[in-house]
PDB file of C-alpha atoms and ligand atoms in Angstrom:
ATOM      1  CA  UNK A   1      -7.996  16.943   0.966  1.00  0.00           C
ATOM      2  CA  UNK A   2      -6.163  20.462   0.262  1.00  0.00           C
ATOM      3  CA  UNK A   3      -3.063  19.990  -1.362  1.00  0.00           C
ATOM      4  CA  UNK A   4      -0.165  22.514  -1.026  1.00  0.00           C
ATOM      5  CA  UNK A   5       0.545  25.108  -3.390  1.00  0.00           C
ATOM      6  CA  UNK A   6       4.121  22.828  -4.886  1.00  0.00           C
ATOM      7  CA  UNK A   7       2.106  19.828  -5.112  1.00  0.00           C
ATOM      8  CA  UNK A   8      -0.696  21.998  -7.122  1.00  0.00           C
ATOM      9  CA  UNK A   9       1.213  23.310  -9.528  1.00  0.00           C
ATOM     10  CA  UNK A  10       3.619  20.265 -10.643  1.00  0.00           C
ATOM     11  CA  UNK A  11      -0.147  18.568 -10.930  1.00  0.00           C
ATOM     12  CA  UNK A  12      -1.970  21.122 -13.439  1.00  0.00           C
ATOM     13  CA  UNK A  13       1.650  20.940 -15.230  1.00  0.00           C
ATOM     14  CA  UNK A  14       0.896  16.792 -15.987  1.00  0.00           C
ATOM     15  CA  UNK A  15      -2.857  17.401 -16.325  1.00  0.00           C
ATOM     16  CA  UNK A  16      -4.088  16.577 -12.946  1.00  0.00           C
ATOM     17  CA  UNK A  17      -6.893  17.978 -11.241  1.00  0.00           C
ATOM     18  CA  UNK A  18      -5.306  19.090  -7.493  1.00  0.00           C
ATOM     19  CA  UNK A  19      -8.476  18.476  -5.759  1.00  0.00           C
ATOM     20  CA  UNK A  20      -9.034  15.290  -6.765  1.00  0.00           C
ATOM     21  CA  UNK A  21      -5.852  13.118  -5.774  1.00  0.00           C
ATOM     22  CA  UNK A  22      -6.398   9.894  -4.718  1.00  0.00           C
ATOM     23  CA  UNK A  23      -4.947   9.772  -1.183  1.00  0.00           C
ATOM     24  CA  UNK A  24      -3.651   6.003  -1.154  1.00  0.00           C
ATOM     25  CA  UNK A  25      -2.229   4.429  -4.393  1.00  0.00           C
ATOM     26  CA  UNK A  26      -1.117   0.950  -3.674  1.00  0.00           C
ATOM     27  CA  UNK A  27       0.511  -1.348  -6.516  1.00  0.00           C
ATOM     28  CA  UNK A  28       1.052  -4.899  -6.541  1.00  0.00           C
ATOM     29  CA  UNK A  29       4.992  -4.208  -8.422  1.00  0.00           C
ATOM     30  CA  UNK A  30       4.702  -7.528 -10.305  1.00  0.00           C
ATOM     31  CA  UNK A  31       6.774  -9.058 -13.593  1.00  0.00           C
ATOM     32  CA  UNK A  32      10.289  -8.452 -12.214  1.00  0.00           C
ATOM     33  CA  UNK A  33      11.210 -11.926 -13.295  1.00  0.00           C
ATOM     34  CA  UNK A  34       9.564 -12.342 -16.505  1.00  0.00           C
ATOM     35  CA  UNK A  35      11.512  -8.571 -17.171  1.00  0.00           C
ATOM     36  CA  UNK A  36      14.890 -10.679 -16.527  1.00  0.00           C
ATOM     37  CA  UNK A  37      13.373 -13.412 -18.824  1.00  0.00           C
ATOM     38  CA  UNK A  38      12.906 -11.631 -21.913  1.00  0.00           C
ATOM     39  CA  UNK A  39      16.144 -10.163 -21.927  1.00  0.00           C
ATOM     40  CA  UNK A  40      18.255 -13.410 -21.061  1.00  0.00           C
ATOM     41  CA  UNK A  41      19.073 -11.951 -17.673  1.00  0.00           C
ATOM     42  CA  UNK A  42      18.690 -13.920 -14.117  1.00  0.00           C
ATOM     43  CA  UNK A  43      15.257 -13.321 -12.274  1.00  0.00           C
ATOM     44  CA  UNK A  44      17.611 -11.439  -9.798  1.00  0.00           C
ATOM     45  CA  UNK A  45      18.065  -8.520 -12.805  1.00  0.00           C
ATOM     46  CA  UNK A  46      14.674  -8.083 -13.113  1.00  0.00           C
ATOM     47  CA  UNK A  47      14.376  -7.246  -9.095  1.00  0.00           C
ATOM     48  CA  UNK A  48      16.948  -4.749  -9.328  1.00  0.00           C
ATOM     49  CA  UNK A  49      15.692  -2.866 -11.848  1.00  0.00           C
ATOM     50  CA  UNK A  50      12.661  -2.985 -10.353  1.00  0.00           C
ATOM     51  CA  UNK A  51      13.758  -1.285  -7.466  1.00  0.00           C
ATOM     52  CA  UNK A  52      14.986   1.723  -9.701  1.00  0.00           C
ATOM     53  CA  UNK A  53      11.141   1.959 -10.506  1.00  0.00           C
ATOM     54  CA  UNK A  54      10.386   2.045  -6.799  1.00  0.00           C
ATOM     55  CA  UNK A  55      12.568   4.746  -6.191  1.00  0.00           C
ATOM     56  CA  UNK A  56      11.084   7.183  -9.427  1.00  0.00           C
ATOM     57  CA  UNK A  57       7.590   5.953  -8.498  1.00  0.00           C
ATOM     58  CA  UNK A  58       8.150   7.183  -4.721  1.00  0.00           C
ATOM     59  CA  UNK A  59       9.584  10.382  -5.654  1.00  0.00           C
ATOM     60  CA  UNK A  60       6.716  11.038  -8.085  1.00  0.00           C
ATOM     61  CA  UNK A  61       4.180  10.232  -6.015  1.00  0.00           C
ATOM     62  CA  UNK A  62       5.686  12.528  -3.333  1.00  0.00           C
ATOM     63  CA  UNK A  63       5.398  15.414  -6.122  1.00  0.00           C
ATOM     64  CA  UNK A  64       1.814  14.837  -7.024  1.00  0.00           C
ATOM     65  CA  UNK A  65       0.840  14.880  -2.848  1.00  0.00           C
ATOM     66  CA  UNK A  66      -0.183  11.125  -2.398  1.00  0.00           C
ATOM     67  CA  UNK A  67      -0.198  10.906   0.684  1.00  0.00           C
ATOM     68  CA  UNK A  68      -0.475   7.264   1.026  1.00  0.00           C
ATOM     69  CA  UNK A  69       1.609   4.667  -1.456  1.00  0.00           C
ATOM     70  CA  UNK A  70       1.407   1.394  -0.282  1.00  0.00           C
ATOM     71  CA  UNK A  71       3.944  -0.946  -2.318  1.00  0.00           C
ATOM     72  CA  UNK A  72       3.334  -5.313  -2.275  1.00  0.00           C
ATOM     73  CA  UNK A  73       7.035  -6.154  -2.385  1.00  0.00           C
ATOM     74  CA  UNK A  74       7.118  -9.746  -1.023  1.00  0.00           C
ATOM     75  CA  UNK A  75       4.248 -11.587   0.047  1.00  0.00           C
ATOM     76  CA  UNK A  76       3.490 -14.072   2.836  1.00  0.00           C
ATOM     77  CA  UNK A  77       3.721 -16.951  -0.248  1.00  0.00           C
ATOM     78  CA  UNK A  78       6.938 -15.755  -1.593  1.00  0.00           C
ATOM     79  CA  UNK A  79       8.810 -17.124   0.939  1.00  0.00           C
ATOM     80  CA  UNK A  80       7.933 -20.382  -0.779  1.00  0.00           C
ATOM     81  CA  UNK A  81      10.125 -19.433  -3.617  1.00  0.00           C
ATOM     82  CA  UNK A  82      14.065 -20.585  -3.956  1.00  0.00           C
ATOM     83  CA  UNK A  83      15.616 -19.957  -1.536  1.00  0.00           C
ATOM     84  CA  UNK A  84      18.440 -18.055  -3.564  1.00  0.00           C
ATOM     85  CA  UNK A  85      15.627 -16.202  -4.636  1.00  0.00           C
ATOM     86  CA  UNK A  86      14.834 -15.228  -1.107  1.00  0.00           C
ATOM     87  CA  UNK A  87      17.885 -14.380  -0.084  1.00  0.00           C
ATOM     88  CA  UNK A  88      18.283 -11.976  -3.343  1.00  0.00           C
ATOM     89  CA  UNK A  89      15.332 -10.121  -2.152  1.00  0.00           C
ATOM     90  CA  UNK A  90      16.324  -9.893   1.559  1.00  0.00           C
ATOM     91  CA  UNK A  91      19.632  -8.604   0.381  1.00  0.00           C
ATOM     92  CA  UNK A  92      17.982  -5.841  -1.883  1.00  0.00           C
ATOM     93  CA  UNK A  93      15.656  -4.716   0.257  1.00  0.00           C
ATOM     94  CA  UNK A  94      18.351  -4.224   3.109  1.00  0.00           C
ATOM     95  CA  UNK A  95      20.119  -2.013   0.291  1.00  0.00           C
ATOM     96  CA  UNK A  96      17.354  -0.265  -0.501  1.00  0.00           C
ATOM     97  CA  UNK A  97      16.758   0.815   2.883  1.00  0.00           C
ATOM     98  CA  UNK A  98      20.207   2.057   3.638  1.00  0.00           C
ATOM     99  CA  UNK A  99      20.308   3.643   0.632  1.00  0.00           C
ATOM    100  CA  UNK A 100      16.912   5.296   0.429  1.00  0.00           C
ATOM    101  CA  UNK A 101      17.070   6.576   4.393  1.00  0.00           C
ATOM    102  CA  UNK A 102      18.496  10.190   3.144  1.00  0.00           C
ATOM    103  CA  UNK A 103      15.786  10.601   0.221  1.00  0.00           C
ATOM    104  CA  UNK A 104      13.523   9.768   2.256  1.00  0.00           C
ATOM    105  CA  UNK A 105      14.258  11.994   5.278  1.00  0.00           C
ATOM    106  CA  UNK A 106      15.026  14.806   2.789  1.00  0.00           C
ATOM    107  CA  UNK A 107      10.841  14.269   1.117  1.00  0.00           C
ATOM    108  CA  UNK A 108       9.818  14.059   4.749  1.00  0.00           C
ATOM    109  CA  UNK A 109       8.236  10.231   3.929  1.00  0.00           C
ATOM    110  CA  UNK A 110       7.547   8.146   6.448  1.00  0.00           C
ATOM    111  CA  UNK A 111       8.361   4.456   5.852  1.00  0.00           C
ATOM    112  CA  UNK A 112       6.026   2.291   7.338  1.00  0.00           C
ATOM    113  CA  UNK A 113       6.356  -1.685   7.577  1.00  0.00           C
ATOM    114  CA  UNK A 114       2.439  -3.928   6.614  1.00  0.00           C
ATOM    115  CA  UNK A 115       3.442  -7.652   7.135  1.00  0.00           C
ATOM    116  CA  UNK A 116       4.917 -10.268   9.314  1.00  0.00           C
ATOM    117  CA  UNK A 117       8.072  -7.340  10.044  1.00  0.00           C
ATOM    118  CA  UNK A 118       9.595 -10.385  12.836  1.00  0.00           C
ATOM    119  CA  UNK A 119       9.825 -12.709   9.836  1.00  0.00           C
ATOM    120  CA  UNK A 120      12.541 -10.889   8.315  1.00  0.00           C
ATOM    121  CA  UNK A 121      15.968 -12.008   8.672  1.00  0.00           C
ATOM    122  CA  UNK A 122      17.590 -10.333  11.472  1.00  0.00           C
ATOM    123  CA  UNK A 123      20.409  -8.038   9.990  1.00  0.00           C
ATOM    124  CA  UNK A 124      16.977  -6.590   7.558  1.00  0.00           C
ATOM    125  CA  UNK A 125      14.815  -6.105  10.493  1.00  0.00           C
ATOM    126  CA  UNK A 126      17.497  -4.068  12.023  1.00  0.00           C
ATOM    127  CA  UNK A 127      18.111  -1.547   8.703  1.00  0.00           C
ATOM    128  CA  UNK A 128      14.103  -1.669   8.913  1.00  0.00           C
ATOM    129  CA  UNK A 129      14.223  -0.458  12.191  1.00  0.00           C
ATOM    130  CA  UNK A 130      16.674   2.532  11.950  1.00  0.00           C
ATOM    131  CA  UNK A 131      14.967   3.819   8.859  1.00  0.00           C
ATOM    132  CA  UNK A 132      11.218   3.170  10.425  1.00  0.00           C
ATOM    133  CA  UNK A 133      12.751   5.279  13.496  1.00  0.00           C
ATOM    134  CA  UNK A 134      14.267   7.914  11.814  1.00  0.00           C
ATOM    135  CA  UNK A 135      11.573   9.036   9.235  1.00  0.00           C
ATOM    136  CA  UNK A 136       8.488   8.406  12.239  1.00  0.00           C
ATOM    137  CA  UNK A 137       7.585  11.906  12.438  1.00  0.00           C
ATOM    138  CA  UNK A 138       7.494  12.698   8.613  1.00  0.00           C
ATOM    139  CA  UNK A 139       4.276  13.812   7.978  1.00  0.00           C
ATOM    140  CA  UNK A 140       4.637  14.648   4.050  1.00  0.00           C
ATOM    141  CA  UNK A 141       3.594  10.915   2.889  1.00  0.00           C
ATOM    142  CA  UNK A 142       3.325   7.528   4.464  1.00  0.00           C
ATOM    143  CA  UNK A 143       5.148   5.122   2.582  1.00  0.00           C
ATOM    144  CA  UNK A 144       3.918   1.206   3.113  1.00  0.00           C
ATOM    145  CA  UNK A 145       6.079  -1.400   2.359  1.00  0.00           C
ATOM    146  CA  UNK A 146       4.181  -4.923   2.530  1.00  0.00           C
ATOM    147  CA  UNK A 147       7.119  -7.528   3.479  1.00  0.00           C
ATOM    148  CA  UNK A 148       5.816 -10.748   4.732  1.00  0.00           C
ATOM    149  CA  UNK A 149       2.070  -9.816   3.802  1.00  0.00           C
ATOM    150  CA  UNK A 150      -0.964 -11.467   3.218  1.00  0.00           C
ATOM    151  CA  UNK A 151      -4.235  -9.970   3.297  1.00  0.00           C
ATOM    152  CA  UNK A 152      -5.162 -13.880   5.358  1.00  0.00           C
ATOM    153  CA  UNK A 153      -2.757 -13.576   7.894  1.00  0.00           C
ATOM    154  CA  UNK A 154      -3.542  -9.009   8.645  1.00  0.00           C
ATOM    155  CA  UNK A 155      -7.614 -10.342   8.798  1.00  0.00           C
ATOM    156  CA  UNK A 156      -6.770 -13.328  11.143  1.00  0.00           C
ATOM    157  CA  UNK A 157      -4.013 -11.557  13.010  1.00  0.00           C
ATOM    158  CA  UNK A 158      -6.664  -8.866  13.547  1.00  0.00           C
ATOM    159  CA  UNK A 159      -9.314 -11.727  14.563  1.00  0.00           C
ATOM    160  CA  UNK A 160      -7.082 -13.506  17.421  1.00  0.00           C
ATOM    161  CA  UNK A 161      -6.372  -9.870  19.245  1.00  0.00           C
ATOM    162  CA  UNK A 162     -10.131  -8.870  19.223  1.00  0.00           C
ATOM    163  CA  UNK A 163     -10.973 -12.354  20.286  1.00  0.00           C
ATOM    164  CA  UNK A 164      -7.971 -12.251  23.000  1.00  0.00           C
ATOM    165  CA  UNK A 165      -9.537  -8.588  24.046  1.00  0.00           C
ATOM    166  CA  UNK A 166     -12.528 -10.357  24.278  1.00  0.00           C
ATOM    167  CA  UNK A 167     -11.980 -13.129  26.112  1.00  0.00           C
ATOM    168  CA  UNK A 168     -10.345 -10.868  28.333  1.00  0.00           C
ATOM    169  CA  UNK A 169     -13.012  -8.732  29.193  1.00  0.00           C
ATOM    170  CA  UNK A 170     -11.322  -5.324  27.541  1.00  0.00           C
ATOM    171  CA  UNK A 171     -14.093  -5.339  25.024  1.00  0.00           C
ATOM    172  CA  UNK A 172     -17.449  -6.494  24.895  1.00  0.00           C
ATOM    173  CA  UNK A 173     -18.494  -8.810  22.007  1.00  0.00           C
ATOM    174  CA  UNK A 174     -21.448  -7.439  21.306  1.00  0.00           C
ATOM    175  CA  UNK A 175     -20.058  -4.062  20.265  1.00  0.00           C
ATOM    176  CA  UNK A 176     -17.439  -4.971  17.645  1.00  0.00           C
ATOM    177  CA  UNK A 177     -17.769  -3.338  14.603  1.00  0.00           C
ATOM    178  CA  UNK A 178     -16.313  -3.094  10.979  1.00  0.00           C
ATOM    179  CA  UNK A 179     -14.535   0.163  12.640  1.00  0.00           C
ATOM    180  CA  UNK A 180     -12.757  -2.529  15.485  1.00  0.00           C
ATOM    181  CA  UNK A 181     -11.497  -4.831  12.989  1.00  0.00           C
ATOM    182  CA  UNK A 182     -10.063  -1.745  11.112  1.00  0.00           C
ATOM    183  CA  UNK A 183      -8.296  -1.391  14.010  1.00  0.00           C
ATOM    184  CA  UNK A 184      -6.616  -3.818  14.602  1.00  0.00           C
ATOM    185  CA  UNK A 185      -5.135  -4.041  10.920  1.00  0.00           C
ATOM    186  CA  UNK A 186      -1.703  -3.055  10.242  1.00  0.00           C
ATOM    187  CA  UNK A 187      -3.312  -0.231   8.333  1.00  0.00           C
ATOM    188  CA  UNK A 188      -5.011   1.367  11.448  1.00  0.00           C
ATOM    189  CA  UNK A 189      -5.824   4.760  10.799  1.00  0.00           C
ATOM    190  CA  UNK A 190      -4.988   4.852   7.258  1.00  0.00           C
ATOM    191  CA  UNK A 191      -7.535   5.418   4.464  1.00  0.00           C
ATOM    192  CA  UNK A 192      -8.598   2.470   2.369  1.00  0.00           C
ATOM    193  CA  UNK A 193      -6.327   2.351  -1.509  1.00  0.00           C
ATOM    194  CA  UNK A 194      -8.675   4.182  -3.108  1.00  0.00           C
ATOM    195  CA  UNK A 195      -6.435   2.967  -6.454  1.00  0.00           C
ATOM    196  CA  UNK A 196      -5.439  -0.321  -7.279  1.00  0.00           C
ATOM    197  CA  UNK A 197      -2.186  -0.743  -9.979  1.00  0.00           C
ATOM    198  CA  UNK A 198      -1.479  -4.313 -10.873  1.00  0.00           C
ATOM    199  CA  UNK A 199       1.577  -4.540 -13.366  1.00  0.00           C
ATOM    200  CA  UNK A 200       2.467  -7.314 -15.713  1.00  0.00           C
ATOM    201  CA  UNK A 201      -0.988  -7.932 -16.551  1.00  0.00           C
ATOM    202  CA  UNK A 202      -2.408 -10.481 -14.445  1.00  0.00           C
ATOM    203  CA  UNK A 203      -6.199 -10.376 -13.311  1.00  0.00           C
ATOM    204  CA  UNK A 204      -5.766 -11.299  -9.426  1.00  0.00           C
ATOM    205  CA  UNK A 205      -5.069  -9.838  -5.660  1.00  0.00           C
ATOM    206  CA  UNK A 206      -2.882 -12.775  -4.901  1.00  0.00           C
ATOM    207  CA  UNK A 207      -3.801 -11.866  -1.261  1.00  0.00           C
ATOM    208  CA  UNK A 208      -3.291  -8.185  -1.054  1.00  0.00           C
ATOM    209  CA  UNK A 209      -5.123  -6.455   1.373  1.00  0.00           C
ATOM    210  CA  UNK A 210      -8.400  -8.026   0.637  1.00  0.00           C
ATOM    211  CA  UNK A 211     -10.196  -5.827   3.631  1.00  0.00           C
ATOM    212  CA  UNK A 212      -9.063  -2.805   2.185  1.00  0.00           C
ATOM    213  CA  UNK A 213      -9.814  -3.253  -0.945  1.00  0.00           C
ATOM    214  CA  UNK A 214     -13.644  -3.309  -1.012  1.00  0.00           C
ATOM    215  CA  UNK A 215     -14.071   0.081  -3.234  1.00  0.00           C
ATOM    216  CA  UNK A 216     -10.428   0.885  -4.713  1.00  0.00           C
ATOM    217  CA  UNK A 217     -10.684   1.643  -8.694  1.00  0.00           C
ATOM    218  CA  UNK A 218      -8.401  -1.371 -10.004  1.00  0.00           C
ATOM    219  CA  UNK A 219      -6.215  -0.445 -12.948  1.00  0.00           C
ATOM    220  CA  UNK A 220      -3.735  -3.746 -14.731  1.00  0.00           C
ATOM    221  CA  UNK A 221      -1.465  -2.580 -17.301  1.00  0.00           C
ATOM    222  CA  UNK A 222       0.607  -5.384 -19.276  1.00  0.00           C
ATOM    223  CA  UNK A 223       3.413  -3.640 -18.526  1.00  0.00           C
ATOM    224  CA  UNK A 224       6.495  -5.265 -17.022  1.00  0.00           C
ATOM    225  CA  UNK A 225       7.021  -3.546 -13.185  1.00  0.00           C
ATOM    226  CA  UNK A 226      11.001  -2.712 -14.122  1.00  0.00           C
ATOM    227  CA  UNK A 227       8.949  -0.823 -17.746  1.00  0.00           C
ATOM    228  CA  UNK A 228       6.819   0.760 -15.556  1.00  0.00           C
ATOM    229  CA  UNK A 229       6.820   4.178 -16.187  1.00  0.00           C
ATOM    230  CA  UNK A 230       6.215   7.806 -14.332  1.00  0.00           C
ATOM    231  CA  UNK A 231       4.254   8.796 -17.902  1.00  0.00           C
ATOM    232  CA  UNK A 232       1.930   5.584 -17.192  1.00  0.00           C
ATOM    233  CA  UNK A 233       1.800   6.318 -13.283  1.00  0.00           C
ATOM    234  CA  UNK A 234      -0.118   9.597 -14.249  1.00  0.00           C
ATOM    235  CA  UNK A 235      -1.735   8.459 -16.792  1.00  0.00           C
ATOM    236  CA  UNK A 236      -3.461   5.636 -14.180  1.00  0.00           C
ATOM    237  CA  UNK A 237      -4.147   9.002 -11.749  1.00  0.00           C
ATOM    238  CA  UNK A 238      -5.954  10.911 -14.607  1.00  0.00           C
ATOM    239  CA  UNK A 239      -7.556   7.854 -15.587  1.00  0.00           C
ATOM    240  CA  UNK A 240      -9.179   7.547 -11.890  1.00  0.00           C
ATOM    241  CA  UNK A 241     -10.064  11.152 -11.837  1.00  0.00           C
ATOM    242  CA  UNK A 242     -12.372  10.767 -14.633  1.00  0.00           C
ATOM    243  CA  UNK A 243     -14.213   7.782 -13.298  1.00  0.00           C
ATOM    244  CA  UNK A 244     -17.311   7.752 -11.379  1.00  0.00           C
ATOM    245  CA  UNK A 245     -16.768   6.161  -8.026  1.00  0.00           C
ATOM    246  CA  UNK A 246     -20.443   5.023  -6.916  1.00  0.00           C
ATOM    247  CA  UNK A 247     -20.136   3.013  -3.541  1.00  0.00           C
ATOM    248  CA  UNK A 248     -23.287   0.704  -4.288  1.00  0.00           C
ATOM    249  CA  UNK A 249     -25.351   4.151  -4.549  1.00  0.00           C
ATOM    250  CA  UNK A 250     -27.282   5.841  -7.376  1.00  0.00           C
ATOM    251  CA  UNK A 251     -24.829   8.336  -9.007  1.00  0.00           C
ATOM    252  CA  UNK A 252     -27.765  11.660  -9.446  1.00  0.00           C
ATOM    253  CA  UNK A 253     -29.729  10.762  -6.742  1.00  0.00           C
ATOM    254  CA  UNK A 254     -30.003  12.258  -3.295  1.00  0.00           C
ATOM    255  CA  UNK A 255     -30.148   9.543   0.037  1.00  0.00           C
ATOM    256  CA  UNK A 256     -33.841  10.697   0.262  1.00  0.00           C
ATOM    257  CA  UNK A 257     -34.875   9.685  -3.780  1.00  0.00           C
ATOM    258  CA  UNK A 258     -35.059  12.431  -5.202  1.00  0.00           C
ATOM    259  CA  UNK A 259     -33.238  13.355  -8.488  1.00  0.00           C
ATOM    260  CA  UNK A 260     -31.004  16.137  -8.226  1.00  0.00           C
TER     261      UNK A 260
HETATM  262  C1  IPE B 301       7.282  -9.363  -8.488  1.00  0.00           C
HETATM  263  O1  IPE B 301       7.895  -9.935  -9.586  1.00  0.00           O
HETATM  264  C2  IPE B 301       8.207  -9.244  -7.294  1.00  0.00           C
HETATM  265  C3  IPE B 301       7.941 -10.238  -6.245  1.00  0.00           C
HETATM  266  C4  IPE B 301       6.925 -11.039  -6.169  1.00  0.00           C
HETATM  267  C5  IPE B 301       8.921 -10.325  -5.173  1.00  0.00           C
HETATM  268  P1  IPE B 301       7.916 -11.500  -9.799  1.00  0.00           P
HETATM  269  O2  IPE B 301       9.156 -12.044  -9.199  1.00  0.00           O
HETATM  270  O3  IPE B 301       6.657 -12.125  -9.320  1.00  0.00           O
HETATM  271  O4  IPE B 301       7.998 -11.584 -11.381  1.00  0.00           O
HETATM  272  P2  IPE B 301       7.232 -12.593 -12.335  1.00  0.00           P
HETATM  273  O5  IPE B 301       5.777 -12.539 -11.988  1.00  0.00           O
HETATM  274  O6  IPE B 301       7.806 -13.943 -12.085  1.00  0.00           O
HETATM  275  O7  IPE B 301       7.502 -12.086 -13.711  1.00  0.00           O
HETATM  276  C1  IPE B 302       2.316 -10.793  -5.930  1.00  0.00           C
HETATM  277  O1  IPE B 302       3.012 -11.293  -7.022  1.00  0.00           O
HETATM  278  C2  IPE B 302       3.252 -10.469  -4.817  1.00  0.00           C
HETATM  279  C3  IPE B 302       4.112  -9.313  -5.034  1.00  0.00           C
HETATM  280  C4  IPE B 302       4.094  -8.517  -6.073  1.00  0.00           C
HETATM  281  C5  IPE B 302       5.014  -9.021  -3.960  1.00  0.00           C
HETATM  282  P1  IPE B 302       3.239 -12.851  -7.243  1.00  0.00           P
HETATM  283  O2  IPE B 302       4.030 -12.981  -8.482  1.00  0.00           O
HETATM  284  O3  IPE B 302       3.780 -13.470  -6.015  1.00  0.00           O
HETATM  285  O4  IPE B 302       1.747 -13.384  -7.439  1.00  0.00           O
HETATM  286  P2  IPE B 302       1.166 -14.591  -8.291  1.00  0.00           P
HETATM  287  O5  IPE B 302       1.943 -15.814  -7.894  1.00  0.00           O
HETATM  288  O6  IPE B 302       1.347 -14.260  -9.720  1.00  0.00           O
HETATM  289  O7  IPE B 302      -0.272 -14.656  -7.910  1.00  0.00           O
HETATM  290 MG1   MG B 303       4.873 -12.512 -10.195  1.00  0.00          MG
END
């Protein structure tokens, strides 16, 4: 992937090698209510500022020419929360999205919806929609929002409409492939994260994109998502450009044997 000249030069500025961007980052933004916690402050705090570190992290990632960010900001289990808690969120994200729509447009993102979108209270869906519609043909970076996600429901969702196409006699059985369920995710055409950022520290998925995540480079910092900082953002993207990604092969050999 060629990045453009802007994108080049604000990456050899922080260190980063141009040519070897990741092209999907997605981050599992958690510790927003342990954040609140520590500092005697209702869980609802800690989301806010959180969403001040969505915002830098966005614009940053714009800079350094990700073209992918895909963000786990409720999952198909946190609606199991309070339900004050709920409501907090659905009322944040709604101002997020009216109050993002201009940056956005203006960075030429695209903001994309991975999840159970129909889930979302009504007067959210609707914001959703006007900011999905008006940013559709920015082609600068896709921006994935994961409301109503879980990695369960995107595999089975994808199952029942290959087995419906089936059944139906639009596609034959026999040929489905890893490439057909791919298709039928809400990530269609998108490259798999080929980086993993879990904040706060804990050593789990809780459910995000499992499919997609067969070969991403996993990174957890113990940092707090609200403390989350553009510093340790590029920090995590130099880290990954120094690692070795191997996909089950033999790093110095060639598919024939022979060492190179
Ligand atoms: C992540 O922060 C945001 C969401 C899951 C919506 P949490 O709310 O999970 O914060 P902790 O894990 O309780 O600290
Ligand atoms: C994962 O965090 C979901 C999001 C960040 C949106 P959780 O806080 O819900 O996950 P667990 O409960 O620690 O596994
Ligand atoms: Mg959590």
């Amino acid at each position: 992937m060629k990045s453009e000249p802007a994108h080049r030069q604000f990456d050899l500025d922080y260190g980063l090698d141009p040519d070897k961007l990741p092209a999907h980052v997605a981050i599992i933004m958690d510790g927003n209510g342990r954040w609140a916690k520590k500092k005697l402050m209702n869980r609802v705090k800690g989301h806010e500022k959180g969403s001040e570190t969505v915002r830098s992290i966005v614009t940053l990632s714009r800079k350094i020419g990700i073209k992918f960010l895909t963000l786990y900001a409720f999952s198909t289990e946190n609606w199991a929360r309070p339900k004050i808690e709920v409501v907090a969120l659905m009322n944040l994200l709604k101002r997020f999205l009216v109050s993002e729509r201009t940056t956005l447009k203006k960075n030429e993102i695209f903001l994309n919806i991975i999840g159970q979108k129909d889930r979302l209270p009504e007067d959210v869906m609707k914001e959703l929609d006007i900011t999905m519609e008006q940013t559709r043909n920015n082609e600068k970076m896709v921006l994935n929002l994961a409301l109503s996600y879980g990695g369960r429901e995107e595999i089975t969702r994808a199952a029942k409409q290959i087995a419906k196409k089936a059944a139906e006699k639009i596609i034959d059985w026999e040929t489905i492939t890893e490439e057909t369920l791919c298709d039928h995710l809400y990530t269609k055409n998108m490259p798999d994260p080929d980086v993993l950022i879990r904040t706060s520290g804990e050593m789990r998925l809780s459910n995000f994109m499992l499919w997609q995540m067969a070969y991403a480079e996993i990174f957890i910092t113990k940092t707090l998502w609200p403390d989350f900082s553009e510093q340790e953002f590029i920090n995590i993207i130099r880290d990954y450009q120094s690692r070795e990604r191997r996909f089950g092969k033999l790093p110095c050999y060639s598919s024939d044997g022979s060492q190179q």
